[in-house]
Amino acid sequence: MPRLSDKAVYMPASPIRKLVPFAETAKKQGKTVIHLNIGQPDIETPEVAREAIKNAAIQVLAYSHSAGFESYRKGLAAYYVKNGINVTFEDILVTTGGSEALIFGFMSCLNPGDEIIIPEPFYANYNGFAVTAGVKIVPVTANISDGFALPPVEEFEKKITSKTKAILICNPGNPTGYLYSKEELEKLSGIVKKHDLFLFADEVYREFCYDGAQPFSVMNLEGLSENAILIDSVSKRYSMCGARIGALISKNKEVIQSALKFAQARLSPPTYAQVASEAALATPQNYFDQVVEEYVQRRDIMVDGLNAIPGVRCPKPRGAFYCVAEFPVDDTEKFCQWLLESFDYQGKTVMMAPLSGFYSTPGLGKQEARIAYVLEQGLLKDAVKCLEEALKVYPGTRR
Amino acid sequence: MPRLSDKAVYMPASPIRKLVPFAETAKKQGKTVIHLNIGQPDIETPEVAREAIKNAAIQVLAYSHSAGFESYRKGLAAYYVKNGINVTFEDILVTTGGSEALIFGFMSCLNPGDEIIIPEPFYANYNGFAVTAGVKIVPVTANISDGFALPPVEEFEKKITSKTKAILICNPGNPTGYLYSKEELEKLSGIVKKHDLFLFADEVYREFCYDGAQPFSVMNLEGLSENAILIDSVSKRYSMCGARIGALISKNKEVIQSALKFAQARLSPPTYAQVASEAALATPQNYFDQVVEEYVQRRDIMVDGLNAIPGVRCPKPRGAFYCVAEFPVDDTEKFCQWLLESFDYQGKTVMMAPLSGFYSTPGLGKQEARIAYVLEQGLLKDAVKCLEEALKVYPGTRR
């Protein structure tokens, strides 16, 4: 039998993969598993998008342009302009999810062996895209004690080598929910300019900012137009995770031209999903107002509830729909498994994502877990209660 | 400005890219351009698939399983069994088009710098996937004189080095339309076994076999279950190019497990398109009968018509919906451009794909072009007439 590639070996499995069989067993035992482990919202996809699919007069389901429908790219450009981001449709390449935008971006900008600096904890699938492109992730560690704010610029400087080619941020952040301020981003911009790096920004949670906070896009950093690459997606914005439509956006024409060559090889992004995504641009503002209001309530139930449990600490995030909580336990990998395997409170238990898989530095995140507050408020209250009771009896609880 | 990657530089553009502006100009001049350059059929997508999308009761457009809907994978397995290919749903990973299946396959099986042998001329986008994976394509040249039959096994043997990891074939072939016989595939199997290689087979044109010919799948080669990897797609089968649904299929569990890790990183294939693809499995046999009958007529019009033009040679293919023709001209790149730029016959002209972009060896294919006979018969007749007249006046025609 021929040997697989090295990438096949190094490619990481999903951080919750080990827990999946335990969740299945728990369900077989009759327990209700409250899934806080994945960012799949229960929010309805806007009706305007769903109706567009029903009404699409498609006789031959043909390829679209490799860069996406021009009408959709123009609509997207108008969306960005409305959001204070000054781009034209020629700066936009429609991709198959934000995932593909990241891969095209990495492939276009980094050679195998090059380094990309990412504040950790970070979205675990960045590891997979880095393995795909043969790129090395160099982490800069953020801390729960300041709510996962951007680490000091000096920490980035320390990590820069002759191999450093890019910095990647997620803003608002998955898994932390932290929203970088304009000042933080300007500091980052200084390093990017000084070392002539690319700055990738995954801004797919732009709509999910709370308490009056406004997101600041890397596309609006002064003098960074050749360096900034925006990664976007309709998945969270319109609760359309299954569409698989994203975008790679940059004022750097060479980046877009290169990414287009990768896009041509795979022919086109999915057509039906582009129809839905284009229609979704007409989603009324009150849809977002309601969604944001709902998420604020969910966040407050979850975060306030967690902080009220003795020994638990959970910074209140101002964006996205995740929070990271620190638990007074030996190891959240064990704790999360135990919750599924050996615990229930009134027939319910909780599935969370242990945070170690979101850190690149080994050994970090052992007391932390990511919680996606994407379920209805009643379930979130149950989840808090469940965790409170669990910590009273979990054998690894540190008192 | 930071420098792009080496891959950005080496990534090839589409072989017809240079012609696109000339086609646009021709249209502006009022000419009708008959597009024989792209494999986008005009055949209607089966109604059962289109109706399934209209009737899909989707409220939240959610991620599917990273390997695709289990119900779809089970349906696909039944389709293969019906076609004499004995697989279960666990041997199948649903991908975003055949393109993604090839990338996952390359990433899982080949290291950067490894070599993959491909008979040329081959589907030009294989170059793009090879650049993406950092893999080197080593061509073995097939010839128009025997209709692009599989080159002798000795030619493959000559190209094998310590870096050779796989062979890739397309059967029935794009761009040649050649259908490999069981005997040819068994010869190939001998080399694959002897050198313990992976054998990738792109069999997306399986349904398009003519004159009573039956396709033989690499999945049915004796003793090759750990080596054979089938690449498939709904694009051509159901005229659903825009769905972007394909599959990676192998009895080699390590290959599927590795590919699944790459699939998990990108979360899921598109959901709407999976709904359509699953429904398309119920497409009645008479749909295919009609489509095949139509393609046979189109092929005969095109191939017989071309062979009747003095100096033109075009082997009659038994599969897919392409043919390769040799023209008595200086260079088909120039000829194809001239057709768009400087010629029309009764207001019409033809766009073909020059074949040099389908060869890996520089200098080959200069008299050849690929023709996709995916348009209605009247247009194909016009195209033949147009080419006949063009060759009478093209300055580079060799008499």
PDB file of N, CA, C and O in Angstrom, chain A residues 324-386:
ATOM      1  N   VAL A 324     -15.182  32.641  25.937  1.00  0.00           N
ATOM      2  CA  VAL A 324     -14.240  31.670  26.500  1.00  0.00           C
ATOM      3  C   VAL A 324     -14.380  31.750  28.010  1.00  0.00           C
ATOM      4  O   VAL A 324     -14.320  32.839  28.584  1.00  0.00           O
ATOM      5  N   ALA A 325     -14.587  30.607  28.635  1.00  0.00           N
ATOM      6  CA  ALA A 325     -14.685  30.568  30.095  1.00  0.00           C
ATOM      7  C   ALA A 325     -13.538  29.746  30.661  1.00  0.00           C
ATOM      8  O   ALA A 325     -13.098  28.770  30.052  1.00  0.00           O
ATOM      9  N   GLU A 326     -13.075  30.203  31.826  1.00  0.00           N
ATOM     10  CA  GLU A 326     -12.051  29.448  32.553  1.00  0.00           C
ATOM     11  C   GLU A 326     -12.744  28.709  33.693  1.00  0.00           C
ATOM     12  O   GLU A 326     -13.522  29.311  34.440  1.00  0.00           O
ATOM     13  N   PHE A 327     -12.499  27.426  33.771  1.00  0.00           N
ATOM     14  CA  PHE A 327     -13.164  26.595  34.784  1.00  0.00           C
ATOM     15  C   PHE A 327     -12.159  26.117  35.820  1.00  0.00           C
ATOM     16  O   PHE A 327     -10.997  25.847  35.471  1.00  0.00           O
ATOM     17  N   PRO A 328     -12.608  25.963  37.063  1.00  0.00           N
ATOM     18  CA  PRO A 328     -11.699  25.509  38.130  1.00  0.00           C
ATOM     19  C   PRO A 328     -11.539  23.982  38.087  1.00  0.00           C
ATOM     20  O   PRO A 328     -11.940  23.281  39.020  1.00  0.00           O
ATOM     21  N   VAL A 329     -10.968  23.498  36.975  1.00  0.00           N
ATOM     22  CA  VAL A 329     -10.859  22.041  36.784  1.00  0.00           C
ATOM     23  C   VAL A 329      -9.425  21.676  36.399  1.00  0.00           C
ATOM     24  O   VAL A 329      -8.622  22.540  36.037  1.00  0.00           O
ATOM     25  N   ASP A 330      -9.146  20.383  36.455  1.00  0.00           N
ATOM     26  CA  ASP A 330      -7.812  19.882  36.097  1.00  0.00           C
ATOM     27  C   ASP A 330      -7.515  20.105  34.611  1.00  0.00           C
ATOM     28  O   ASP A 330      -6.419  20.535  34.237  1.00  0.00           O
ATOM     29  N   ASP A 331      -8.512  19.820  33.761  1.00  0.00           N
ATOM     30  CA  ASP A 331      -8.270  19.829  32.317  1.00  0.00           C
ATOM     31  C   ASP A 331      -9.638  19.845  31.626  1.00  0.00           C
ATOM     32  O   ASP A 331     -10.448  18.933  31.826  1.00  0.00           O
ATOM     33  N   THR A 332      -9.887  20.860  30.826  1.00  0.00           N
ATOM     34  CA  THR A 332     -11.220  20.955  30.205  1.00  0.00           C
ATOM     35  C   THR A 332     -11.456  19.825  29.190  1.00  0.00           C
ATOM     36  O   THR A 332     -12.604  19.487  28.918  1.00  0.00           O
ATOM     37  N   GLU A 333     -10.398  19.257  28.631  1.00  0.00           N
ATOM     38  CA  GLU A 333     -10.627  18.101  27.739  1.00  0.00           C
ATOM     39  C   GLU A 333     -11.288  16.976  28.523  1.00  0.00           C
ATOM     40  O   GLU A 333     -12.237  16.342  28.057  1.00  0.00           O
ATOM     41  N   LYS A 334     -10.756  16.733  29.726  1.00  0.00           N
ATOM     42  CA  LYS A 334     -11.341  15.685  30.575  1.00  0.00           C
ATOM     43  C   LYS A 334     -12.728  16.095  31.065  1.00  0.00           C
ATOM     44  O   LYS A 334     -13.653  15.291  31.087  1.00  0.00           O
ATOM     45  N   PHE A 335     -12.845  17.353  31.471  1.00  0.00           N
ATOM     46  CA  PHE A 335     -14.112  17.854  32.001  1.00  0.00           C
ATOM     47  C   PHE A 335     -15.220  17.749  30.934  1.00  0.00           C
ATOM     48  O   PHE A 335     -16.323  17.262  31.207  1.00  0.00           O
ATOM     49  N   CYS A 336     -14.902  18.167  29.703  1.00  0.00           N
ATOM     50  CA  CYS A 336     -15.915  18.126  28.638  1.00  0.00           C
ATOM     51  C   CYS A 336     -16.325  16.680  28.335  1.00  0.00           C
ATOM     52  O   CYS A 336     -17.497  16.396  28.072  1.00  0.00           O
ATOM     53  N   GLN A 337     -15.350  15.782  28.356  1.00  0.00           N
ATOM     54  CA  GLN A 337     -15.666  14.368  28.122  1.00  0.00           C
ATOM     55  C   GLN A 337     -16.535  13.820  29.258  1.00  0.00           C
ATOM     56  O   GLN A 337     -17.522  13.119  29.031  1.00  0.00           O
ATOM     57  N   TRP A 338     -16.157  14.169  30.481  1.00  0.00           N
ATOM     58  CA  TRP A 338     -16.897  13.704  31.656  1.00  0.00           C
ATOM     59  C   TRP A 338     -18.339  14.209  31.641  1.00  0.00           C
ATOM     60  O   TRP A 338     -19.265  13.475  31.995  1.00  0.00           O
ATOM     61  N   LEU A 339     -18.524  15.452  31.211  1.00  0.00           N
ATOM     62  CA  LEU A 339     -19.888  16.006  31.133  1.00  0.00           C
ATOM     63  C   LEU A 339     -20.787  15.139  30.257  1.00  0.00           C
ATOM     64  O   LEU A 339     -21.955  14.918  30.563  1.00  0.00           O
ATOM     65  N   LEU A 340     -20.217  14.643  29.164  1.00  0.00           N
ATOM     66  CA  LEU A 340     -21.003  13.835  28.235  1.00  0.00           C
ATOM     67  C   LEU A 340     -21.145  12.403  28.727  1.00  0.00           C
ATOM     68  O   LEU A 340     -22.194  11.780  28.604  1.00  0.00           O
ATOM     69  N   GLU A 341     -20.061  11.905  29.322  1.00  0.00           N
ATOM     70  CA  GLU A 341     -19.975  10.470  29.639  1.00  0.00           C
ATOM     71  C   GLU A 341     -20.627  10.140  30.978  1.00  0.00           C
ATOM     72  O   GLU A 341     -21.278   9.113  31.122  1.00  0.00           O
ATOM     73  N   SER A 342     -20.439  11.004  31.933  1.00  0.00           N
ATOM     74  CA  SER A 342     -20.772  10.615  33.308  1.00  0.00           C
ATOM     75  C   SER A 342     -21.685  11.575  34.044  1.00  0.00           C
ATOM     76  O   SER A 342     -21.847  11.457  35.257  1.00  0.00           O
ATOM     77  N   PHE A 343     -22.223  12.560  33.375  1.00  0.00           N
ATOM     78  CA  PHE A 343     -22.996  13.544  34.113  1.00  0.00           C
ATOM     79  C   PHE A 343     -24.279  13.908  33.378  1.00  0.00           C
ATOM     80  O   PHE A 343     -24.334  13.896  32.140  1.00  0.00           O
ATOM     81  N   ASP A 344     -25.306  14.198  34.162  1.00  0.00           N
ATOM     82  CA  ASP A 344     -26.436  14.943  33.624  1.00  0.00           C
ATOM     83  C   ASP A 344     -27.129  15.631  34.778  1.00  0.00           C
ATOM     84  O   ASP A 344     -27.003  15.218  35.939  1.00  0.00           O
ATOM     85  N   TYR A 345     -27.810  16.718  34.503  1.00  0.00           N
ATOM     86  CA  TYR A 345     -28.624  17.377  35.513  1.00  0.00           C
ATOM     87  C   TYR A 345     -30.030  17.439  34.946  1.00  0.00           C
ATOM     88  O   TYR A 345     -30.253  18.070  33.918  1.00  0.00           O
ATOM     89  N   GLN A 346     -30.917  16.734  35.598  1.00  0.00           N
ATOM     90  CA  GLN A 346     -32.306  16.622  35.119  1.00  0.00           C
ATOM     91  C   GLN A 346     -32.362  16.185  33.653  1.00  0.00           C
ATOM     92  O   GLN A 346     -33.102  16.749  32.846  1.00  0.00           O
ATOM     93  N   GLY A 347     -31.514  15.216  33.331  1.00  0.00           N
ATOM     94  CA  GLY A 347     -31.553  14.630  31.989  1.00  0.00           C
ATOM     95  C   GLY A 347     -30.788  15.406  30.929  1.00  0.00           C
ATOM     96  O   GLY A 347     -30.760  15.015  29.764  1.00  0.00           O
ATOM     97  N   LYS A 348     -30.175  16.512  31.331  1.00  0.00           N
ATOM     98  CA  LYS A 348     -29.465  17.348  30.341  1.00  0.00           C
ATOM     99  C   LYS A 348     -27.980  17.428  30.657  1.00  0.00           C
ATOM    100  O   LYS A 348     -27.576  17.405  31.816  1.00  0.00           O
ATOM    101  N   THR A 349     -27.187  17.524  29.606  1.00  0.00           N
ATOM    102  CA  THR A 349     -25.786  17.848  29.799  1.00  0.00           C
ATOM    103  C   THR A 349     -25.327  18.794  28.690  1.00  0.00           C
ATOM    104  O   THR A 349     -26.116  19.174  27.819  1.00  0.00           O
ATOM    105  N   VAL A 350     -24.051  19.179  28.773  1.00  0.00           N
ATOM    106  CA  VAL A 350     -23.554  20.268  27.930  1.00  0.00           C
ATOM    107  C   VAL A 350     -22.348  19.785  27.143  1.00  0.00           C
ATOM    108  O   VAL A 350     -21.515  19.045  27.670  1.00  0.00           O
ATOM    109  N   MET A 351     -22.267  20.176  25.890  1.00  0.00           N
ATOM    110  CA  MET A 351     -21.065  19.914  25.095  1.00  0.00           C
ATOM    111  C   MET A 351     -20.385  21.247  24.778  1.00  0.00           C
ATOM    112  O   MET A 351     -20.994  22.151  24.210  1.00  0.00           O
ATOM    113  N   MET A 352     -19.123  21.346  25.200  1.00  0.00           N
ATOM    114  CA  MET A 352     -18.340  22.562  24.926  1.00  0.00           C
ATOM    115  C   MET A 352     -17.087  22.155  24.153  1.00  0.00           C
ATOM    116  O   MET A 352     -16.741  20.982  24.075  1.00  0.00           O
ATOM    117  N   ALA A 353     -16.397  23.142  23.602  1.00  0.00           N
ATOM    118  CA  ALA A 353     -15.144  22.870  22.884  1.00  0.00           C
ATOM    119  C   ALA A 353     -13.963  23.209  23.791  1.00  0.00           C
ATOM    120  O   ALA A 353     -13.772  24.383  24.130  1.00  0.00           O
ATOM    121  N   PRO A 354     -13.181  22.203  24.206  1.00  0.00           N
ATOM    122  CA  PRO A 354     -11.998  22.488  25.035  1.00  0.00           C
ATOM    123  C   PRO A 354     -11.079  23.454  24.290  1.00  0.00           C
ATOM    124  O   PRO A 354     -10.905  23.335  23.069  1.00  0.00           O
ATOM    125  N   LEU A 355     -10.464  24.416  25.005  1.00  0.00           N
ATOM    126  CA  LEU A 355      -9.760  25.462  24.276  1.00  0.00           C
ATOM    127  C   LEU A 355      -8.346  25.084  23.848  1.00  0.00           C
ATOM    128  O   LEU A 355      -7.743  25.793  23.041  1.00  0.00           O
ATOM    129  N   SER A 356      -7.816  23.982  24.343  1.00  0.00           N
ATOM    130  CA  SER A 356      -6.432  23.637  23.986  1.00  0.00           C
ATOM    131  C   SER A 356      -6.255  23.522  22.472  1.00  0.00           C
ATOM    132  O   SER A 356      -5.210  23.881  21.948  1.00  0.00           O
ATOM    133  N   GLY A 357      -7.295  23.056  21.781  1.00  0.00           N
ATOM    134  CA  GLY A 357      -7.221  22.938  20.323  1.00  0.00           C
ATOM    135  C   GLY A 357      -7.204  24.267  19.595  1.00  0.00           C
ATOM    136  O   GLY A 357      -6.963  24.319  18.391  1.00  0.00           O
ATOM    137  N   PHE A 358      -7.467  25.358  20.330  1.00  0.00           N
ATOM    138  CA  PHE A 358      -7.470  26.696  19.726  1.00  0.00           C
ATOM    139  C   PHE A 358      -6.154  27.436  19.991  1.00  0.00           C
ATOM    140  O   PHE A 358      -5.979  28.552  19.542  1.00  0.00           O
ATOM    141  N   TYR A 359      -5.279  26.781  20.765  1.00  0.00           N
ATOM    142  CA  TYR A 359      -3.950  27.347  21.005  1.00  0.00           C
ATOM    143  C   TYR A 359      -2.937  26.591  20.165  1.00  0.00           C
ATOM    144  O   TYR A 359      -3.059  25.375  19.966  1.00  0.00           O
ATOM    145  N   SER A 360      -1.919  27.286  19.723  1.00  0.00           N
ATOM    146  CA  SER A 360      -0.840  26.652  18.991  1.00  0.00           C
ATOM    147  C   SER A 360       0.259  26.229  19.961  1.00  0.00           C
ATOM    148  O   SER A 360       0.941  25.234  19.755  1.00  0.00           O
ATOM    149  N   THR A 361       0.422  26.978  21.046  1.00  0.00           N
ATOM    150  CA  THR A 361       1.427  26.645  22.052  1.00  0.00           C
ATOM    151  C   THR A 361       0.938  25.470  22.892  1.00  0.00           C
ATOM    152  O   THR A 361      -0.135  25.549  23.497  1.00  0.00           O
ATOM    153  N   PRO A 362       1.701  24.384  22.939  1.00  0.00           N
ATOM    154  CA  PRO A 362       1.250  23.212  23.701  1.00  0.00           C
ATOM    155  C   PRO A 362       1.087  23.551  25.180  1.00  0.00           C
ATOM    156  O   PRO A 362       1.860  24.327  25.733  1.00  0.00           O
ATOM    157  N   GLY A 363       0.057  22.973  25.792  1.00  0.00           N
ATOM    158  CA  GLY A 363      -0.139  23.143  27.231  1.00  0.00           C
ATOM    159  C   GLY A 363      -1.045  24.295  27.608  1.00  0.00           C
ATOM    160  O   GLY A 363      -1.517  24.352  28.749  1.00  0.00           O
ATOM    161  N   LEU A 364      -1.327  25.204  26.689  1.00  0.00           N
ATOM    162  CA  LEU A 364      -2.201  26.333  27.029  1.00  0.00           C
ATOM    163  C   LEU A 364      -3.681  25.954  26.883  1.00  0.00           C
ATOM    164  O   LEU A 364      -4.019  25.045  26.143  1.00  0.00           O
ATOM    165  N   GLY A 365      -4.523  26.672  27.616  1.00  0.00           N
ATOM    166  CA  GLY A 365      -5.969  26.510  27.480  1.00  0.00           C
ATOM    167  C   GLY A 365      -6.544  25.333  28.252  1.00  0.00           C
ATOM    168  O   GLY A 365      -7.716  24.990  28.056  1.00  0.00           O
ATOM    169  N   LYS A 366      -5.770  24.760  29.145  1.00  0.00           N
ATOM    170  CA  LYS A 366      -6.235  23.548  29.822  1.00  0.00           C
ATOM    171  C   LYS A 366      -7.373  23.803  30.805  1.00  0.00           C
ATOM    172  O   LYS A 366      -8.070  22.869  31.202  1.00  0.00           O
ATOM    173  N   GLN A 367      -7.529  25.063  31.236  1.00  0.00           N
ATOM    174  CA  GLN A 367      -8.687  25.370  32.104  1.00  0.00           C
ATOM    175  C   GLN A 367      -9.810  26.070  31.326  1.00  0.00           C
ATOM    176  O   GLN A 367     -10.797  26.477  31.909  1.00  0.00           O
ATOM    177  N   GLU A 368      -9.633  26.201  30.025  1.00  0.00           N
ATOM    178  CA  GLU A 368     -10.572  27.030  29.265  1.00  0.00           C
ATOM    179  C   GLU A 368     -11.398  26.208  28.260  1.00  0.00           C
ATOM    180  O   GLU A 368     -10.968  25.159  27.805  1.00  0.00           O
ATOM    181  N   ALA A 369     -12.589  26.706  27.973  1.00  0.00           N
ATOM    182  CA  ALA A 369     -13.431  26.088  26.940  1.00  0.00           C
ATOM    183  C   ALA A 369     -14.139  27.190  26.168  1.00  0.00           C
ATOM    184  O   ALA A 369     -14.387  28.281  26.698  1.00  0.00           O
ATOM    185  N   ARG A 370     -14.446  26.903  24.902  1.00  0.00           N
ATOM    186  CA  ARG A 370     -15.220  27.844  24.102  1.00  0.00           C
ATOM    187  C   ARG A 370     -16.688  27.468  24.149  1.00  0.00           C
ATOM    188  O   ARG A 370     -17.049  26.289  24.025  1.00  0.00           O
ATOM    189  N   ILE A 371     -17.512  28.479  24.328  1.00  0.00           N
ATOM    190  CA  ILE A 371     -18.959  28.286  24.366  1.00  0.00           C
ATOM    191  C   ILE A 371     -19.585  29.135  23.262  1.00  0.00           C
ATOM    192  O   ILE A 371     -19.354  30.347  23.204  1.00  0.00           O
ATOM    193  N   ALA A 372     -20.337  28.506  22.380  1.00  0.00           N
ATOM    194  CA  ALA A 372     -21.069  29.238  21.347  1.00  0.00           C
ATOM    195  C   ALA A 372     -22.491  29.433  21.869  1.00  0.00           C
ATOM    196  O   ALA A 372     -23.206  28.453  22.083  1.00  0.00           O
ATOM    197  N   TYR A 373     -22.869  30.706  22.083  1.00  0.00           N
ATOM    198  CA  TYR A 373     -24.217  30.946  22.631  1.00  0.00           C
ATOM    199  C   TYR A 373     -25.213  31.140  21.491  1.00  0.00           C
ATOM    200  O   TYR A 373     -25.823  32.190  21.312  1.00  0.00           O
ATOM    201  N   VAL A 374     -25.374  30.061  20.723  1.00  0.00           N
ATOM    202  CA  VAL A 374     -26.172  30.122  19.491  1.00  0.00           C
ATOM    203  C   VAL A 374     -27.523  29.421  19.653  1.00  0.00           C
ATOM    204  O   VAL A 374     -28.186  29.122  18.664  1.00  0.00           O
ATOM    205  N   LEU A 375     -27.923  29.167  20.895  1.00  0.00           N
ATOM    206  CA  LEU A 375     -29.188  28.461  21.117  1.00  0.00           C
ATOM    207  C   LEU A 375     -30.152  29.352  21.887  1.00  0.00           C
ATOM    208  O   LEU A 375     -29.766  30.393  22.430  1.00  0.00           O
ATOM    209  N   GLU A 376     -31.396  28.923  21.947  1.00  0.00           N
ATOM    210  CA  GLU A 376     -32.407  29.755  22.602  1.00  0.00           C
ATOM    211  C   GLU A 376     -32.121  29.917  24.102  1.00  0.00           C
ATOM    212  O   GLU A 376     -31.470  29.083  24.721  1.00  0.00           O
ATOM    213  N   GLN A 377     -32.656  31.008  24.646  1.00  0.00           N
ATOM    214  CA  GLN A 377     -32.283  31.427  25.984  1.00  0.00           C
ATOM    215  C   GLN A 377     -32.561  30.364  27.060  1.00  0.00           C
ATOM    216  O   GLN A 377     -31.789  30.183  27.993  1.00  0.00           O
ATOM    217  N   GLY A 378     -33.676  29.660  26.907  1.00  0.00           N
ATOM    218  CA  GLY A 378     -34.019  28.630  27.889  1.00  0.00           C
ATOM    219  C   GLY A 378     -32.941  27.560  27.977  1.00  0.00           C
ATOM    220  O   GLY A 378     -32.535  27.148  29.080  1.00  0.00           O
ATOM    221  N   LEU A 379     -32.452  27.145  26.837  1.00  0.00           N
ATOM    222  CA  LEU A 379     -31.400  26.123  26.811  1.00  0.00           C
ATOM    223  C   LEU A 379     -30.103  26.654  27.426  1.00  0.00           C
ATOM    224  O   LEU A 379     -29.366  25.910  28.084  1.00  0.00           O
ATOM    225  N   LEU A 380     -29.835  27.935  27.199  1.00  0.00           N
ATOM    226  CA  LEU A 380     -28.609  28.509  27.763  1.00  0.00           C
ATOM    227  C   LEU A 380     -28.698  28.575  29.290  1.00  0.00           C
ATOM    228  O   LEU A 380     -27.717  28.309  29.989  1.00  0.00           O
ATOM    229  N   LYS A 381     -29.893  28.886  29.803  1.00  0.00           N
ATOM    230  CA  LYS A 381     -30.086  28.879  31.268  1.00  0.00           C
ATOM    231  C   LYS A 381     -29.874  27.475  31.823  1.00  0.00           C
ATOM    232  O   LYS A 381     -29.226  27.284  32.852  1.00  0.00           O
ATOM    233  N   ASP A 382     -30.433  26.507  31.113  1.00  0.00           N
ATOM    234  CA  ASP A 382     -30.243  25.109  31.525  1.00  0.00           C
ATOM    235  C   ASP A 382     -28.758  24.751  31.523  1.00  0.00           C
ATOM    236  O   ASP A 382     -28.278  24.039  32.403  1.00  0.00           O
ATOM    237  N   ALA A 383     -28.044  25.244  30.487  1.00  0.00           N
ATOM    238  CA  ALA A 383     -26.622  24.909  30.359  1.00  0.00           C
ATOM    239  C   ALA A 383     -25.828  25.479  31.531  1.00  0.00           C
ATOM    240  O   ALA A 383     -24.961  24.800  32.102  1.00  0.00           O
ATOM    241  N   VAL A 384     -26.148  26.731  31.916  1.00  0.00           N
ATOM    242  CA  VAL A 384     -25.438  27.353  33.044  1.00  0.00           C
ATOM    243  C   VAL A 384     -25.684  26.551  34.323  1.00  0.00           C
ATOM    244  O   VAL A 384     -24.751  26.227  35.059  1.00  0.00           O
ATOM    245  N   LYS A 385     -26.940  26.215  34.538  1.00  0.00           N
ATOM    246  CA  LYS A 385     -27.295  25.451  35.746  1.00  0.00           C
ATOM    247  C   LYS A 385     -26.567  24.110  35.752  1.00  0.00           C
ATOM    248  O   LYS A 385     -26.044  23.662  36.783  1.00  0.00           O
ATOM    249  N   CYS A 386     -26.547  23.507  34.605  1.00  0.00           N
ATOM    250  CA  CYS A 386     -25.919  22.199  34.442  1.00  0.00           C
ATOM    251  C   CYS A 386     -24.425  22.273  34.786  1.00  0.00           C
ATOM    252  O   CYS A 386     -23.895  21.437  35.516  1.00  0.00           O
TER     253      CYS A 386
END
